[in-house]
Amino acid sequence: METIFSILKSIILGIVEGITEFLPVSSTGHLVIFENFLGFTGTTPSYVEMYTYVIQLGAILAVIVLYWGKIKDTLVSFFPQKVGFAKSGFRFWLMLAIACIPGGIFGVLLNDWSDEHLFTPVVVAFTLFFGGLWMLYAEKKFRNNGLGGGGDELNVTVKQALIIGAFQVLAIIPGMSRSASTIIGGWVAGLTTVAAAEFSFFLAIPVMVGMSFLKIVKIGGFSSMTSTELISLGVGFLVSFLVALAVIKKFIAYLQKKPMKVFVYYRMVFAIIVLVAGIAGFFK
């Protein structure tokens, strides 16, 4: 019975991760809330933290699958000698690496402190609410290139990469959303909304894979986990992958036609619900 309940909780959390990882609503914030609400625990120390990073890898795998055509093109044309630096895959991956620098620096300095002090429902609620207000302001002020199609994400400049990377640092605060931070950074840098979103997808590959593996190694790997915990991990990984596949396609289709304010309103409503639930004692 314990295994069944663990799997059911894992399915719910996998769905939450798959839906929220690439939407500007904070997947980490949602996982903090739902893990707390469901009473999701394990017998192995740091199991919940391990689970969070593993199912995020499932969502990242969805990006690799959906955008494999573009990724393959950057690998085929990787060397500048063949196609020139401007059109080379080397340039594209270099821009991603540059965009990772600010987050890498501040992640090393602040990530443990953030894990210890900020991963609470109250912090998540306030960050969701006020981060949503900021997103609403940023869209009105900086979304100045129209919608357009994807593709500009392959031509990001060094300056744009650094701007996007600087904004990504805000994702250290649970509830802010890595997707929202990078999209806002993309707007400020002059990218279209779709290009900013797709660049955030590509940027998630090195950022999330690197961070997840480092965290998993730091926690101690999988060797000490029980069979129930390993099954739960596998289920969460698979569910988050499958759900993210569907969500990414629909998200891009939505951005091509409509503004982001619906996500702002959702963030604000969800934040209020979380605060009320916290006051009512729903969270442990």
Tab-separated table of N, CA, C and O in Angstrom, residues 2-107:
chain	number	residue	atom	x	y	z
A	2	GLU	N	1.963	1.210	0.761
A	2	GLU	CA	2.868	2.361	0.803
A	2	GLU	C	3.432	2.668	-0.573
A	2	GLU	O	3.536	3.833	-0.974
A	3	THR	N	3.780	1.613	-1.322
A	3	THR	CA	4.319	1.792	-2.675
A	3	THR	C	3.294	2.430	-3.600
A	3	THR	O	3.610	3.317	-4.387
A	4	ILE	N	2.042	1.996	-3.487
A	4	ILE	CA	0.972	2.537	-4.332
A	4	ILE	C	0.765	4.026	-4.072
A	4	ILE	O	0.678	4.830	-5.002
A	5	PHE	N	0.709	4.395	-2.784
A	5	PHE	CA	0.537	5.812	-2.441
A	5	PHE	C	1.725	6.636	-2.930
A	5	PHE	O	1.566	7.763	-3.403
A	6	SER	N	2.918	6.083	-2.803
A	6	SER	CA	4.115	6.792	-3.251
A	6	SER	C	4.082	7.019	-4.752
A	6	SER	O	4.428	8.102	-5.236
A	7	ILE	N	3.644	6.014	-5.500
A	7	ILE	CA	3.559	6.132	-6.959
A	7	ILE	C	2.490	7.148	-7.361
A	7	ILE	O	2.694	7.953	-8.274
A	8	LEU	N	1.347	7.122	-6.671
A	8	LEU	CA	0.278	8.083	-6.971
A	8	LEU	C	0.756	9.519	-6.734
A	8	LEU	O	0.499	10.416	-7.547
A	9	LYS	N	1.441	9.729	-5.622
A	9	LYS	CA	1.989	11.062	-5.344
A	9	LYS	C	3.019	11.455	-6.402
A	9	LYS	O	3.069	12.612	-6.843
A	10	SER	N	3.818	10.477	-6.820
A	10	SER	CA	4.840	10.746	-7.827
A	10	SER	C	4.211	11.115	-9.168
A	10	SER	O	4.718	11.988	-9.880
A	11	ILE	N	3.117	10.470	-9.507
A	11	ILE	CA	2.408	10.798	-10.753
A	11	ILE	C	1.905	12.242	-10.701
A	11	ILE	O	2.048	13.012	-11.662
A	12	ILE	N	1.304	12.621	-9.564
A	12	ILE	CA	0.800	13.990	-9.417
A	12	ILE	C	1.938	14.997	-9.549
A	12	ILE	O	1.835	15.994	-10.281
A	13	LEU	N	3.042	14.728	-8.866
A	13	LEU	CA	4.183	15.647	-8.911
A	13	LEU	C	4.822	15.685	-10.289
A	13	LEU	O	5.287	16.743	-10.741
A	14	GLY	N	4.857	14.548	-10.976
A	14	GLY	CA	5.379	14.514	-12.345
A	14	GLY	C	4.534	15.360	-13.280
A	14	GLY	O	5.057	16.064	-14.154
A	15	ILE	N	3.218	15.315	-13.102
A	15	ILE	CA	2.315	16.147	-13.902
A	15	ILE	C	2.563	17.625	-13.604
A	15	ILE	O	2.640	18.458	-14.524
A	16	VAL	N	2.690	17.961	-12.321
A	16	VAL	CA	2.946	19.349	-11.921
A	16	VAL	C	4.250	19.848	-12.545
A	16	VAL	O	4.310	20.948	-13.102
A	17	GLU	N	5.313	19.033	-12.464
A	17	GLU	CA	6.605	19.423	-13.038
A	17	GLU	C	6.518	19.586	-14.549
A	17	GLU	O	7.016	20.571	-15.110
A	18	GLY	N	5.889	18.627	-15.224
A	18	GLY	CA	5.792	18.685	-16.683
A	18	GLY	C	5.032	19.895	-17.172
A	18	GLY	O	5.380	20.504	-18.188
A	19	ILE	N	3.996	20.285	-16.433
A	19	ILE	CA	3.199	21.450	-16.819
A	19	ILE	C	3.950	22.748	-16.556
A	19	ILE	O	3.941	23.667	-17.370
A	20	THR	N	4.612	22.832	-15.414
A	20	THR	CA	5.122	24.126	-14.951
A	20	THR	C	6.585	24.418	-15.289
A	20	THR	O	7.000	25.582	-15.180
A	21	GLU	N	7.381	23.421	-15.694
A	21	GLU	CA	8.814	23.649	-15.889
A	21	GLU	C	9.097	24.752	-16.902
A	21	GLU	O	9.987	25.581	-16.709
A	22	PHE	N	8.345	24.804	-17.999
A	22	PHE	CA	8.655	25.762	-19.058
A	22	PHE	C	7.634	26.893	-19.159
A	22	PHE	O	7.781	27.783	-19.985
A	23	LEU	N	6.613	26.864	-18.315
A	23	LEU	CA	5.697	27.996	-18.224
A	23	LEU	C	6.262	28.983	-17.199
A	23	LEU	O	6.960	28.590	-16.268
A	24	PRO	N	5.949	30.270	-17.343
A	24	PRO	CA	6.514	31.283	-16.427
A	24	PRO	C	5.777	31.349	-15.094
A	24	PRO	O	5.352	32.420	-14.647
A	25	VAL	N	5.627	30.188	-14.450
A	25	VAL	CA	4.856	30.128	-13.202
A	25	VAL	C	5.639	29.467	-12.072
A	25	VAL	O	5.109	29.308	-10.982
A	26	SER	N	6.895	29.076	-12.309
A	26	SER	CA	7.798	28.480	-11.323
A	26	SER	C	7.481	27.025	-11.012
A	26	SER	O	6.620	26.721	-10.170
A	27	SER	N	8.194	26.132	-11.663
A	27	SER	CA	8.041	24.701	-11.372
A	27	SER	C	8.541	24.380	-9.969
A	27	SER	O	7.914	23.605	-9.234
A	28	THR	N	9.675	24.985	-9.572
A	28	THR	CA	10.211	24.734	-8.233
A	28	THR	C	9.223	25.177	-7.170
A	28	THR	O	8.989	24.463	-6.182
A	29	GLY	N	8.634	26.354	-7.369
A	29	GLY	CA	7.638	26.843	-6.424
A	29	GLY	C	6.459	25.900	-6.309
A	29	GLY	O	5.987	25.593	-5.206
A	30	HIS	N	5.974	25.409	-7.439
A	30	HIS	CA	4.845	24.479	-7.425
A	30	HIS	C	5.215	23.153	-6.751
A	30	HIS	O	4.408	22.573	-6.010
A	31	LEU	N	6.431	22.673	-7.010
A	31	LEU	CA	6.850	21.418	-6.382
A	31	LEU	C	6.970	21.582	-4.869
A	31	LEU	O	6.592	20.673	-4.111
A	32	VAL	N	7.501	22.723	-4.409
A	32	VAL	CA	7.583	22.987	-2.970
A	32	VAL	C	6.191	22.912	-2.349
A	32	VAL	O	5.977	22.271	-1.311
A	33	ILE	N	5.216	23.550	-3.006
A	33	ILE	CA	3.855	23.594	-2.488
A	33	ILE	C	3.228	22.204	-2.500
A	33	ILE	O	2.679	21.737	-1.484
A	34	PHE	N	3.289	21.511	-3.630
A	34	PHE	CA	2.607	20.225	-3.753
A	34	PHE	C	3.292	19.130	-2.954
A	34	PHE	O	2.611	18.241	-2.415
A	35	GLU	N	4.617	19.147	-2.866
A	35	GLU	CA	5.317	18.179	-2.022
A	35	GLU	C	4.917	18.361	-0.567
A	35	GLU	O	4.699	17.387	0.166
A	36	ASN	N	4.818	19.612	-0.160
A	36	ASN	CA	4.415	19.928	1.210
A	36	ASN	C	2.968	19.512	1.456
A	36	ASN	O	2.639	18.890	2.470
A	37	PHE	N	2.104	19.858	0.511
A	37	PHE	CA	0.672	19.579	0.650
A	37	PHE	C	0.388	18.073	0.670
A	37	PHE	O	-0.452	17.593	1.439
A	38	LEU	N	1.085	17.307	-0.184
A	38	LEU	CA	0.867	15.866	-0.283
A	38	LEU	C	1.573	15.087	0.825
A	38	LEU	O	1.332	13.893	0.979
A	39	GLY	N	2.437	15.771	1.565
A	39	GLY	CA	3.224	15.066	2.568
A	39	GLY	C	4.180	14.084	1.916
A	39	GLY	O	4.367	12.958	2.384
A	40	PHE	N	4.806	14.521	0.824
A	40	PHE	CA	5.695	13.660	0.045
A	40	PHE	C	7.044	13.536	0.757
A	40	PHE	O	7.788	14.511	0.881
A	41	THR	N	7.343	12.341	1.250
A	41	THR	CA	8.585	12.106	1.981
A	41	THR	C	9.192	10.772	1.565
A	41	THR	O	8.603	10.020	0.790
A	42	GLY	N	10.359	10.497	2.096
A	42	GLY	CA	11.022	9.217	1.865
A	42	GLY	C	11.820	8.836	3.085
A	42	GLY	O	12.008	9.637	4.002
A	43	THR	N	12.293	7.604	3.124
A	43	THR	CA	13.097	7.168	4.260
A	43	THR	C	14.559	7.565	4.101
A	43	THR	O	15.282	7.720	5.078
A	44	THR	N	15.005	7.729	2.859
A	44	THR	CA	16.383	8.124	2.601
A	44	THR	C	16.549	9.632	2.810
A	44	THR	O	15.723	10.406	2.318
A	45	PRO	N	17.591	10.057	3.526
A	45	PRO	CA	17.820	11.501	3.705
A	45	PRO	C	17.934	12.227	2.363
A	45	PRO	O	18.540	11.718	1.428
A	46	SER	N	17.337	13.386	2.256
A	46	SER	CA	17.385	14.227	1.049
A	46	SER	C	16.695	13.578	-0.154
A	46	SER	O	16.907	13.998	-1.292
A	47	TYR	N	15.840	12.583	0.097
A	47	TYR	CA	15.160	11.934	-1.033
A	47	TYR	C	14.276	12.915	-1.797
A	47	TYR	O	14.255	12.917	-3.038
A	48	VAL	N	13.532	13.754	-1.091
A	48	VAL	CA	12.622	14.692	-1.762
A	48	VAL	C	13.406	15.649	-2.651
A	48	VAL	O	13.001	15.940	-3.776
A	49	GLU	N	14.536	16.118	-2.149
A	49	GLU	CA	15.382	17.002	-2.951
A	49	GLU	C	15.895	16.270	-4.187
A	49	GLU	O	15.899	16.819	-5.290
A	50	MET	N	16.319	15.023	-4.002
A	50	MET	CA	16.777	14.199	-5.125
A	50	MET	C	15.659	14.020	-6.154
A	50	MET	O	15.864	14.178	-7.357
A	51	TYR	N	14.473	13.723	-5.669
A	51	TYR	CA	13.323	13.509	-6.553
A	51	TYR	C	13.057	14.750	-7.402
A	51	TYR	O	12.808	14.647	-8.609
A	52	THR	N	13.107	15.918	-6.771
A	52	THR	CA	12.844	17.178	-7.472
A	52	THR	C	13.780	17.350	-8.663
A	52	THR	O	13.344	17.701	-9.768
A	53	TYR	N	15.070	17.069	-8.468
A	53	TYR	CA	16.041	17.264	-9.539
A	53	TYR	C	15.919	16.199	-10.622
A	53	TYR	O	16.127	16.477	-11.806
A	54	VAL	N	15.567	14.974	-10.235
A	54	VAL	CA	15.436	13.902	-11.216
A	54	VAL	C	14.260	14.154	-12.155
A	54	VAL	O	14.382	13.995	-13.380
A	55	ILE	N	13.105	14.561	-11.621
A	55	ILE	CA	11.961	14.762	-12.517
A	55	ILE	C	12.142	16.012	-13.380
A	55	ILE	O	11.565	16.108	-14.466
A	56	GLN	N	12.953	16.962	-12.914
A	56	GLN	CA	13.279	18.097	-13.781
A	56	GLN	C	14.060	17.634	-15.003
A	56	GLN	O	13.886	18.176	-16.102
A	57	LEU	N	14.898	16.618	-14.828
A	57	LEU	CA	15.632	16.064	-15.972
A	57	LEU	C	14.674	15.436	-16.981
A	57	LEU	O	14.934	15.446	-18.179
A	58	GLY	N	13.565	14.889	-16.501
A	58	GLY	CA	12.558	14.350	-17.415
A	58	GLY	C	11.987	15.437	-18.307
A	58	GLY	O	11.808	15.247	-19.519
A	59	ALA	N	11.700	16.600	-17.716
A	59	ALA	CA	11.178	17.720	-18.502
A	59	ALA	C	12.219	18.231	-19.492
A	59	ALA	O	11.892	18.585	-20.627
A	60	ILE	N	13.492	18.248	-19.085
A	60	ILE	CA	14.563	18.703	-19.972
A	60	ILE	C	14.717	17.754	-21.158
A	60	ILE	O	14.965	18.178	-22.290
A	61	LEU	N	14.536	16.464	-20.914
A	61	LEU	CA	14.606	15.491	-22.004
A	61	LEU	C	13.555	15.788	-23.071
A	61	LEU	O	13.793	15.586	-24.271
A	62	ALA	N	12.407	16.301	-22.647
A	62	ALA	CA	11.353	16.665	-23.606
A	62	ALA	C	11.833	17.758	-24.549
A	62	ALA	O	11.521	17.735	-25.751
A	63	VAL	N	12.591	18.731	-24.038
A	63	VAL	CA	13.149	19.786	-24.889
A	63	VAL	C	14.100	19.190	-25.915
A	63	VAL	O	14.065	19.533	-27.099
A	64	ILE	N	14.957	18.292	-25.477
A	64	ILE	CA	15.930	17.674	-26.382
A	64	ILE	C	15.216	16.913	-27.495
A	64	ILE	O	15.608	16.992	-28.665
A	65	VAL	N	14.153	16.198	-27.144
A	65	VAL	CA	13.398	15.436	-28.141
A	65	VAL	C	12.699	16.367	-29.127
A	65	VAL	O	12.778	16.192	-30.350
A	66	LEU	N	11.995	17.381	-28.604
A	66	LEU	CA	11.217	18.278	-29.462
A	66	LEU	C	12.093	19.152	-30.355
A	66	LEU	O	11.720	19.464	-31.484
A	67	TYR	N	13.256	19.546	-29.835
A	67	TYR	CA	14.127	20.454	-30.584
A	67	TYR	C	15.362	19.747	-31.121
A	67	TYR	O	16.361	20.399	-31.419
A	68	TRP	N	15.264	18.427	-31.260
A	68	TRP	CA	16.424	17.679	-31.726
A	68	TRP	C	16.865	18.134	-33.114
A	68	TRP	O	18.060	18.152	-33.426
A	69	GLY	N	15.919	18.510	-33.970
A	69	GLY	CA	16.279	18.975	-35.314
A	69	GLY	C	17.217	20.176	-35.248
A	69	GLY	O	18.258	20.200	-35.928
A	70	LYS	N	16.877	21.177	-34.423
A	70	LYS	CA	17.731	22.362	-34.290
A	70	LYS	C	19.040	22.023	-33.598
A	70	LYS	O	20.108	22.523	-33.977
A	71	ILE	N	18.954	21.181	-32.577
A	71	ILE	CA	20.176	20.793	-31.863
A	71	ILE	C	21.121	20.057	-32.807
A	71	ILE	O	22.335	20.318	-32.830
A	72	LYS	N	20.566	19.156	-33.607
A	72	LYS	CA	21.378	18.404	-34.567
A	72	LYS	C	22.036	19.344	-35.579
A	72	LYS	O	23.210	19.177	-35.924
A	73	ASP	N	21.286	20.347	-36.043
A	73	ASP	CA	21.836	21.311	-36.999
A	73	ASP	C	23.028	22.063	-36.405
A	73	ASP	O	24.027	22.317	-37.093
A	74	THR	N	22.914	22.435	-35.119
A	74	THR	CA	24.031	23.168	-34.495
A	74	THR	C	25.250	22.270	-34.328
A	74	THR	O	26.384	22.760	-34.331
A	75	LEU	N	25.023	20.974	-34.189
A	75	LEU	CA	26.148	20.043	-34.050
A	75	LEU	C	26.795	19.757	-35.406
A	75	LEU	O	28.017	19.681	-35.529
A	76	VAL	N	25.947	19.616	-36.441
A	76	VAL	CA	26.465	19.366	-37.791
A	76	VAL	C	27.287	20.557	-38.276
A	76	VAL	O	28.334	20.393	-38.922
A	77	SER	N	26.808	21.771	-37.983
A	77	SER	CA	27.503	22.988	-38.419
A	77	SER	C	28.323	23.594	-37.279
A	77	SER	O	28.500	24.812	-37.219
A	78	PHE	N	28.803	22.751	-36.390
A	78	PHE	CA	29.459	23.244	-35.179
A	78	PHE	C	30.734	24.032	-35.476
A	78	PHE	O	30.949	25.100	-34.922
A	79	PHE	N	31.567	23.549	-36.376
A	79	PHE	CA	32.880	24.173	-36.590
A	79	PHE	C	32.786	25.387	-37.504
A	79	PHE	O	32.244	25.291	-38.617
A	80	PRO	N	33.275	26.536	-37.073
A	80	PRO	CA	33.199	27.770	-37.877
A	80	PRO	C	33.899	27.659	-39.225
A	80	PRO	O	33.524	28.356	-40.171
A	81	GLN	N	34.908	26.789	-39.334
A	81	GLN	CA	35.636	26.655	-40.602
A	81	GLN	C	34.728	26.212	-41.744
A	81	GLN	O	34.976	26.526	-42.901
A	82	LYS	N	33.654	25.514	-41.424
A	82	LYS	CA	32.768	24.973	-42.453
A	82	LYS	C	31.730	25.987	-42.930
A	82	LYS	O	31.442	26.070	-44.123
A	83	VAL	N	31.138	26.756	-41.987
A	83	VAL	CA	30.013	27.639	-42.343
A	83	VAL	C	30.244	29.085	-41.943
A	83	VAL	O	29.386	29.937	-42.199
A	84	GLY	N	31.374	29.382	-41.344
A	84	GLY	CA	31.625	30.727	-40.828
A	84	GLY	C	31.148	30.845	-39.388
A	84	GLY	O	30.211	30.151	-38.966
A	85	PHE	N	31.772	31.733	-38.632
A	85	PHE	CA	31.472	31.843	-37.204
A	85	PHE	C	30.013	32.229	-36.948
A	85	PHE	O	29.356	31.672	-36.059
A	86	ALA	N	29.480	33.177	-37.721
A	86	ALA	CA	28.131	33.705	-37.480
A	86	ALA	C	27.066	32.626	-37.586
A	86	ALA	O	26.050	32.672	-36.880
A	87	LYS	N	27.260	31.634	-38.471
A	87	LYS	CA	26.260	30.595	-38.686
A	87	LYS	C	26.640	29.270	-38.025
A	87	LYS	O	25.937	28.266	-38.207
A	88	SER	N	27.698	29.259	-37.281
A	88	SER	CA	28.193	28.005	-36.727
A	88	SER	C	27.454	27.605	-35.456
A	88	SER	O	26.953	28.449	-34.705
A	89	GLY	N	27.397	26.302	-35.232
A	89	GLY	CA	26.846	25.803	-33.989
A	89	GLY	C	27.707	26.205	-32.806
A	89	GLY	O	27.207	26.382	-31.690
A	90	PHE	N	29.003	26.361	-33.048
A	90	PHE	CA	29.915	26.793	-31.988
A	90	PHE	C	29.470	28.127	-31.404
A	90	PHE	O	29.470	28.313	-30.186
A	91	ARG	N	29.082	29.057	-32.283
A	91	ARG	CA	28.639	30.373	-31.825
A	91	ARG	C	27.392	30.243	-30.951
A	91	ARG	O	27.288	30.878	-29.898
A	92	PHE	N	26.444	29.422	-31.387
A	92	PHE	CA	25.204	29.254	-30.636
A	92	PHE	C	25.472	28.695	-29.240
A	92	PHE	O	24.985	29.229	-28.236
A	93	TRP	N	26.274	27.630	-29.156
A	93	TRP	CA	26.566	27.030	-27.853
A	93	TRP	C	27.448	27.941	-27.003
A	93	TRP	O	27.370	27.922	-25.770
A	94	LEU	N	28.273	28.754	-27.657
A	94	LEU	CA	29.071	29.739	-26.927
A	94	LEU	C	28.165	30.764	-26.259
A	94	LEU	O	28.382	31.152	-25.102
A	95	MET	N	27.122	31.207	-26.979
A	95	MET	CA	26.189	32.169	-26.395
A	95	MET	C	25.446	31.556	-25.204
A	95	MET	O	25.198	32.227	-24.196
A	96	LEU	N	25.097	30.273	-25.315
A	96	LEU	CA	24.459	29.592	-24.186
A	96	LEU	C	25.408	29.537	-22.987
A	96	LEU	O	24.998	29.750	-21.841
A	97	ALA	N	26.682	29.246	-23.271
A	97	ALA	CA	27.674	29.180	-22.195
A	97	ALA	C	27.828	30.539	-21.519
A	97	ALA	O	27.910	30.630	-20.282
A	98	ILE	N	27.846	31.601	-22.314
A	98	ILE	CA	27.957	32.955	-21.756
A	98	ILE	C	26.735	33.279	-20.901
A	98	ILE	O	26.860	33.872	-19.820
A	99	ALA	N	25.561	32.877	-21.373
A	99	ALA	CA	24.334	33.129	-20.615
A	99	ALA	C	24.311	32.357	-19.293
A	99	ALA	O	23.608	32.749	-18.356
A	100	CYS	N	25.096	31.286	-19.214
A	100	CYS	CA	25.155	30.490	-17.979
A	100	CYS	C	26.054	31.112	-16.919
A	100	CYS	O	25.963	30.755	-15.733
A	101	ILE	N	26.935	32.028	-17.315
A	101	ILE	CA	27.960	32.543	-16.396
A	101	ILE	C	27.369	33.240	-15.165
A	101	ILE	O	27.734	32.898	-14.025
A	102	PRO	N	26.453	34.216	-15.326
A	102	PRO	CA	25.925	34.885	-14.122
A	102	PRO	C	25.238	33.915	-13.166
A	102	PRO	O	25.474	33.950	-11.956
A	103	GLY	N	24.394	33.032	-13.716
A	103	GLY	CA	23.701	32.066	-12.875
A	103	GLY	C	24.655	31.097	-12.210
A	103	GLY	O	24.441	30.691	-11.061
A	104	GLY	N	25.723	30.710	-12.937
A	104	GLY	CA	26.709	29.807	-12.365
A	104	GLY	C	27.414	30.419	-11.173
A	104	GLY	O	27.594	29.778	-10.132
A	105	ILE	N	27.808	31.680	-11.313
A	105	ILE	CA	28.511	32.376	-10.232
A	105	ILE	C	27.614	32.524	-9.000
A	105	ILE	O	27.985	32.147	-7.879
A	106	PHE	N	26.423	33.080	-9.209
A	106	PHE	CA	25.529	33.314	-8.073
A	106	PHE	C	24.943	32.004	-7.534
A	106	PHE	O	24.604	31.914	-6.350
A	107	GLY	N	24.816	30.994	-8.423
A	107	GLY	CA	24.344	29.700	-7.960
A	107	GLY	C	25.294	29.079	-6.959
A	107	GLY	O	24.886	28.560	-5.917
